[in-house]
Amino acid sequence: MRESLKKVTGISLSLLVWGTSLGIPAVALADTGLQQVKKEEAQESAAPAVHKTMKERIAELKAQELAGDTQKTGIPAGEAYIPKDTQLTVELTKELSSKTNRKGESIQFKLVDNMILNDVVVIPAETIAEGHITKQKSSGMFGRAGKLEISVDSIQTINGVTVPLTYAGRIEAGSDGAVAVAALVSLVGGLFMKGANVKIPAGTKIAAKVEKDTDLQTPIKDLAAAMDPSKPRGVKVVLPQ
């Protein structure tokens, strides 16, 4: 009622300002405004009221929540994925040495434990992870120690999705203290003092993290079937008969 009164007043004032300048009687203008408001109220009351059940409201809220999750992760709602920063432990398969290995050389690790998502093994233990040597320097004179920097780059799921990993490990041999002592003893002798090379034994464990949310290319409801190890995988070739 109050809203209707506001509408009548607003419309009437507008019409009065406009109408009186044209010589139209004020009473006629007020009647016109009242008729307009009644017409609008009749249209509003004719619109059917929409009443949602509790079940519909819960479903709507759930859909909004899923939409928000999709926006945050970039993964479609209902799609299985490995979250960013998921930690995996891998171990080196072969010994590395700053004397024999070189920068850019590919290296391999193997996964220590199963990677399990929603009770489904997505990456089995012993799966090979790929990496490379990012920096290498052999030991040198003046007791200069060798250096190695390595990274873990990626690993594959059972259904062939490549999961990007991140980690860089740096190991140095020798110490500045030892070099300083040698230099104090004999500057000339220091020229012939050989530093130690770095060796990283096979089996050395390294913590790697998933670099970004990784879509597993299958809905969550089909995850178990997608990761079935007995399912044939690989390049499919059909020969003509």
Short mmCIF file of C-alpha atoms in Angstrom, two decimals:
data_model
loop_
_atom_site.label_atom_id
_atom_site.label_comp_id
_atom_site.label_asym_id
_atom_site.label_seq_id
_atom_site.Cartn_x
_atom_site.Cartn_y
_atom_site.Cartn_z
CA MET A 1 0.00 0.00 0.00
CA ARG A 2 2.82 2.35 0.94
CA GLU A 3 4.66 1.55 -2.31
CA SER A 4 1.49 2.24 -4.30
CA LEU A 5 1.09 5.59 -2.57
CA LYS A 6 4.67 6.46 -3.44
CA LYS A 7 4.02 5.58 -7.07
CA VAL A 8 0.81 7.66 -7.19
CA THR A 9 2.57 10.64 -5.64
CA GLY A 10 5.59 10.36 -7.95
CA ILE A 11 3.55 9.96 -11.11
CA SER A 12 1.09 12.68 -10.12
CA LEU A 13 3.84 15.22 -9.41
CA SER A 14 5.53 14.45 -12.72
CA LEU A 15 2.24 14.81 -14.60
CA LEU A 16 1.33 17.99 -12.76
CA VAL A 17 4.61 19.65 -13.67
CA TRP A 18 4.25 18.60 -17.30
CA GLY A 19 0.44 18.92 -17.59
CA THR A 20 -0.10 22.28 -15.99
CA SER A 21 2.32 23.81 -18.44
CA LEU A 22 -0.08 22.60 -21.17
CA GLY A 23 -3.20 23.75 -19.37
CA ILE A 24 -4.51 20.27 -18.42
CA PRO A 25 -6.64 20.21 -15.20
CA ALA A 26 -4.82 18.85 -12.13
CA VAL A 27 -7.69 16.46 -11.24
CA ALA A 28 -7.47 14.76 -14.61
CA LEU A 29 -3.74 14.39 -14.23
CA ALA A 30 -4.08 12.77 -10.79
CA ASP A 31 -6.67 10.29 -12.11
CA THR A 32 -4.31 9.34 -14.90
CA GLY A 33 -1.50 8.63 -12.42
CA LEU A 34 -3.77 6.49 -10.23
CA GLN A 35 -4.94 4.43 -13.20
CA GLN A 36 -1.33 3.78 -14.23
CA VAL A 37 -0.42 2.49 -10.74
CA LYS A 38 -3.47 0.20 -10.63
CA LYS A 39 -2.50 -1.23 -14.01
CA GLU A 40 1.06 -2.02 -12.80
CA GLU A 41 -0.25 -3.66 -9.60
CA ALA A 42 -2.63 -5.84 -11.62
CA GLN A 43 0.27 -7.02 -13.81
CA GLU A 44 2.42 -7.86 -10.75
CA SER A 45 -0.37 -9.81 -9.04
CA ALA A 46 -1.05 -11.76 -12.23
CA ALA A 47 2.54 -13.10 -12.29
CA PRO A 48 2.67 -16.64 -10.80
CA ALA A 49 4.60 -16.91 -7.52
CA VAL A 50 7.60 -19.25 -7.66
CA HIS A 51 8.10 -21.35 -4.53
CA LYS A 52 11.18 -23.62 -4.37
CA THR A 53 11.25 -26.74 -2.26
CA MET A 54 14.03 -27.33 0.26
CA LYS A 55 15.46 -30.02 -2.03
CA GLU A 56 15.59 -27.57 -4.95
CA ARG A 57 17.28 -24.91 -2.82
CA ILE A 58 19.95 -27.40 -1.62
CA ALA A 59 20.60 -28.50 -5.21
CA GLU A 60 20.92 -24.87 -6.28
CA LEU A 61 23.40 -24.08 -3.50
CA LYS A 62 25.44 -27.19 -4.34
CA ALA A 63 25.59 -26.17 -7.99
CA GLN A 64 26.81 -22.70 -6.98
CA GLU A 65 29.49 -24.28 -4.76
CA LEU A 66 30.68 -26.54 -7.58
CA ALA A 67 30.78 -23.57 -9.94
CA GLY A 68 32.96 -21.73 -7.43
CA ASP A 69 35.33 -24.70 -7.13
CA THR A 70 35.61 -24.89 -10.91
CA GLN A 71 36.53 -21.23 -11.07
CA LYS A 72 39.23 -21.66 -8.41
CA THR A 73 40.86 -24.80 -9.85
CA GLY A 74 40.20 -24.37 -13.55
CA ILE A 75 38.97 -28.00 -13.63
CA PRO A 76 35.37 -28.66 -14.80
CA ALA A 77 32.95 -29.60 -12.02
CA GLY A 78 32.80 -33.36 -11.45
CA GLU A 79 36.12 -33.98 -13.21
CA ALA A 80 38.84 -35.97 -11.39
CA TYR A 81 42.12 -34.13 -10.86
CA ILE A 82 45.32 -34.19 -8.78
CA PRO A 83 45.52 -30.97 -6.74
CA LYS A 84 48.46 -28.61 -6.97
CA ASP A 85 51.18 -29.12 -4.30
CA THR A 86 50.31 -32.80 -3.79
CA GLN A 87 53.60 -34.25 -2.52
CA LEU A 88 55.15 -37.37 -4.05
CA THR A 89 58.32 -39.10 -2.88
CA VAL A 90 60.61 -40.39 -5.62
CA GLU A 91 64.03 -41.98 -5.54
CA LEU A 92 66.93 -41.81 -7.95
CA THR A 93 67.38 -44.93 -10.11
CA LYS A 94 71.11 -44.44 -10.89
CA GLU A 95 74.03 -42.75 -9.19
CA LEU A 96 74.89 -39.25 -10.39
CA SER A 97 78.29 -37.59 -10.32
CA SER A 98 79.44 -34.07 -11.10
CA LYS A 99 82.46 -35.71 -12.75
CA THR A 100 80.64 -37.87 -15.29
CA ASN A 101 77.15 -36.40 -15.72
CA ARG A 102 76.45 -33.22 -17.70
CA LYS A 103 73.99 -30.31 -17.66
CA GLY A 104 70.79 -31.06 -19.57
CA GLU A 105 71.20 -34.82 -19.24
CA SER A 106 67.97 -36.75 -18.65
CA ILE A 107 67.70 -38.66 -15.38
CA GLN A 108 65.05 -40.95 -13.94
CA PHE A 109 63.39 -41.51 -10.59
CA LYS A 110 60.80 -44.03 -9.45
CA LEU A 111 57.79 -43.40 -7.26
CA VAL A 112 58.17 -44.78 -3.74
CA ASP A 113 54.48 -45.18 -2.82
CA ASN A 114 51.20 -45.48 -4.69
CA MET A 115 49.50 -42.16 -5.46
CA ILE A 116 45.89 -42.81 -4.41
CA LEU A 117 42.93 -40.56 -5.24
CA ASN A 118 39.47 -41.34 -3.82
CA ASP A 119 40.64 -44.89 -2.95
CA VAL A 120 41.80 -45.45 -6.55
CA VAL A 121 45.47 -45.98 -7.43
CA VAL A 122 46.21 -43.30 -10.00
CA ILE A 123 50.01 -43.66 -10.14
CA PRO A 124 51.42 -47.02 -8.92
CA ALA A 125 54.62 -47.29 -6.91
CA GLU A 126 57.70 -47.94 -9.09
CA THR A 127 56.32 -45.71 -11.88
CA ILE A 128 59.19 -43.87 -13.57
CA ALA A 129 59.37 -40.08 -13.18
CA GLU A 130 61.44 -38.00 -15.58
CA GLY A 131 63.93 -35.32 -14.62
CA HIS A 132 67.13 -33.67 -15.79
CA ILE A 133 70.34 -32.07 -14.58
CA THR A 134 69.92 -28.31 -14.47
CA LYS A 135 73.48 -27.42 -13.43
CA GLN A 136 76.79 -29.27 -13.32
CA LYS A 137 80.33 -28.28 -12.44
CA SER A 138 83.24 -30.63 -11.94
CA SER A 139 85.63 -30.15 -9.04
CA GLY A 140 88.71 -28.07 -9.74
CA MET A 141 91.93 -26.70 -8.37
CA PHE A 142 92.16 -24.63 -5.16
CA GLY A 143 89.87 -27.21 -3.59
CA ARG A 144 86.87 -26.11 -5.64
CA ALA A 145 84.06 -28.57 -5.00
CA GLY A 146 81.89 -30.08 -7.70
CA LYS A 147 78.24 -29.05 -7.95
CA LEU A 148 75.04 -30.63 -9.22
CA GLU A 149 71.51 -29.28 -9.49
CA ILE A 150 68.73 -31.63 -10.52
CA SER A 151 65.01 -31.36 -11.11
CA VAL A 152 62.05 -33.73 -11.18
CA ASP A 153 59.90 -32.83 -14.19
CA SER A 154 56.94 -35.17 -14.67
CA ILE A 155 55.30 -38.53 -14.11
CA GLN A 156 52.42 -40.32 -15.86
CA THR A 157 49.16 -41.68 -14.49
CA ILE A 158 47.81 -45.13 -15.41
CA ASN A 159 45.58 -43.59 -18.09
CA GLY A 160 48.49 -41.72 -19.67
CA VAL A 161 48.04 -38.21 -18.28
CA THR A 162 51.35 -36.39 -17.74
CA VAL A 163 51.53 -34.79 -14.29
CA PRO A 164 53.98 -31.85 -14.09
CA LEU A 165 56.25 -31.94 -11.04
CA THR A 166 58.55 -29.39 -9.50
CA TYR A 167 61.64 -29.64 -7.31
CA ALA A 168 65.30 -28.66 -7.60
CA GLY A 169 67.93 -30.27 -5.36
CA ARG A 170 71.43 -28.89 -4.96
CA ILE A 171 74.26 -30.83 -3.37
CA GLU A 172 77.75 -29.47 -2.78
CA ALA A 173 80.86 -31.24 -1.59
CA GLY A 174 83.73 -29.72 0.41
CA SER A 175 83.62 -26.54 2.49
CA ASP A 176 85.02 -23.04 2.37
CA GLY A 177 86.78 -23.73 5.68
CA ALA A 178 88.87 -26.54 4.24
CA VAL A 179 89.91 -24.43 1.27
CA ALA A 180 90.85 -21.50 3.51
CA VAL A 181 93.11 -23.68 5.67
CA ALA A 182 94.89 -25.09 2.62
CA ALA A 183 95.46 -21.57 1.28
CA LEU A 184 97.00 -20.48 4.57
CA VAL A 185 99.37 -23.46 4.61
CA SER A 186 100.72 -22.89 1.14
CA LEU A 187 99.48 -20.71 -1.68
CA VAL A 188 101.50 -22.75 -4.19
CA GLY A 189 100.30 -26.02 -2.69
CA GLY A 190 96.73 -24.78 -3.05
CA LEU A 191 97.09 -24.70 -6.79
CA PHE A 192 97.38 -28.48 -6.81
CA MET A 193 94.70 -29.23 -4.21
CA LYS A 194 91.82 -30.97 -6.00
CA GLY A 195 88.29 -30.46 -4.72
CA ALA A 196 85.78 -33.28 -4.29
CA ASN A 197 83.17 -34.20 -6.90
CA VAL A 198 79.53 -34.55 -5.95
CA LYS A 199 77.98 -38.02 -5.94
CA ILE A 200 74.27 -38.65 -5.44
CA PRO A 201 73.75 -42.37 -4.75
CA ALA A 202 71.04 -44.41 -6.42
CA GLY A 203 68.06 -44.70 -4.10
CA THR A 204 68.37 -41.12 -2.81
CA LYS A 205 64.83 -40.01 -1.94
CA ILE A 206 63.55 -36.65 -3.11
CA ALA A 207 60.28 -34.86 -2.36
CA ALA A 208 58.53 -33.58 -5.47
CA LYS A 209 55.30 -31.57 -5.70
CA VAL A 210 52.59 -31.45 -8.35
CA GLU A 211 53.13 -28.14 -10.13
CA LYS A 212 49.49 -27.35 -10.95
CA ASP A 213 45.99 -28.80 -10.70
CA THR A 214 46.10 -31.63 -13.25
CA ASP A 215 42.94 -32.82 -15.01
CA LEU A 216 42.85 -36.62 -15.22
CA GLN A 217 40.57 -36.49 -18.26
CA THR A 218 37.82 -38.55 -16.64
CA PRO A 219 34.81 -37.84 -14.42
CA ILE A 220 35.20 -38.71 -10.73
CA LYS A 221 32.46 -41.34 -11.05
CA ASP A 222 34.46 -43.14 -13.77
CA LEU A 223 37.87 -42.82 -12.09
CA ALA A 224 38.18 -46.50 -11.10
CA ALA A 225 37.42 -47.68 -14.63
CA ALA A 226 39.80 -45.14 -16.17
CA MET A 227 42.64 -46.31 -13.91
CA ASP A 228 42.03 -50.05 -14.41
CA PRO A 229 45.54 -51.45 -15.02
CA SER A 230 44.16 -54.44 -16.91
CA LYS A 231 42.65 -52.21 -19.58
CA PRO A 232 44.76 -52.28 -22.79
CA ARG A 233 46.52 -48.98 -23.46
CA GLY A 234 48.85 -47.57 -26.05
CA VAL A 235 48.84 -46.96 -29.79
CA LYS A 236 45.98 -48.76 -31.52
CA VAL A 237 46.62 -50.03 -35.06
CA VAL A 238 44.06 -51.88 -37.18
CA LEU A 239 45.33 -53.84 -40.21
CA PRO A 240 43.13 -54.30 -43.27
CA GLN A 241 41.88 -57.88 -43.74
#
